[in-house]
């Protein structure tokens, strides 16, 4: 599951958000310009290949290493 593609998340990104967010189930800021991605892409360092690692991308960005996971 980790390291295949960066998983696009619905949360907006804001630097330092998790330091002041609610401890249980933080939802992210209400608005922003960049979205959170998690889990590392196939050509990133092993350090990034874990679900707790966060990065951010433009919601309009199209890359070969971002995607989403289908849950049934």
XYZ file of C-alpha atoms in Angstrom, residues 3-26:
24
model
C 5.156 3.820 -1.818
C 3.137 3.138 -4.949
C 1.698 6.661 -5.413
C 1.152 9.685 -3.229
C -2.445 9.325 -2.029
C -4.481 12.485 -2.652
C -6.495 13.440 0.421
C -9.487 15.716 0.804
C -7.821 17.887 3.472
C -6.327 21.252 2.613
C -2.675 21.691 3.541
C -1.431 24.345 5.932
C 2.071 24.329 7.431
C 1.950 23.742 11.179
C -1.750 22.783 11.149
C -1.355 19.537 13.093
C 0.497 21.302 15.920
C -2.705 23.210 16.781
C -5.471 20.958 15.374
C -7.773 18.740 17.451
C -6.000 15.598 18.609
C -8.748 13.187 17.560
C -9.547 12.955 13.839
C -8.139 16.320 12.669
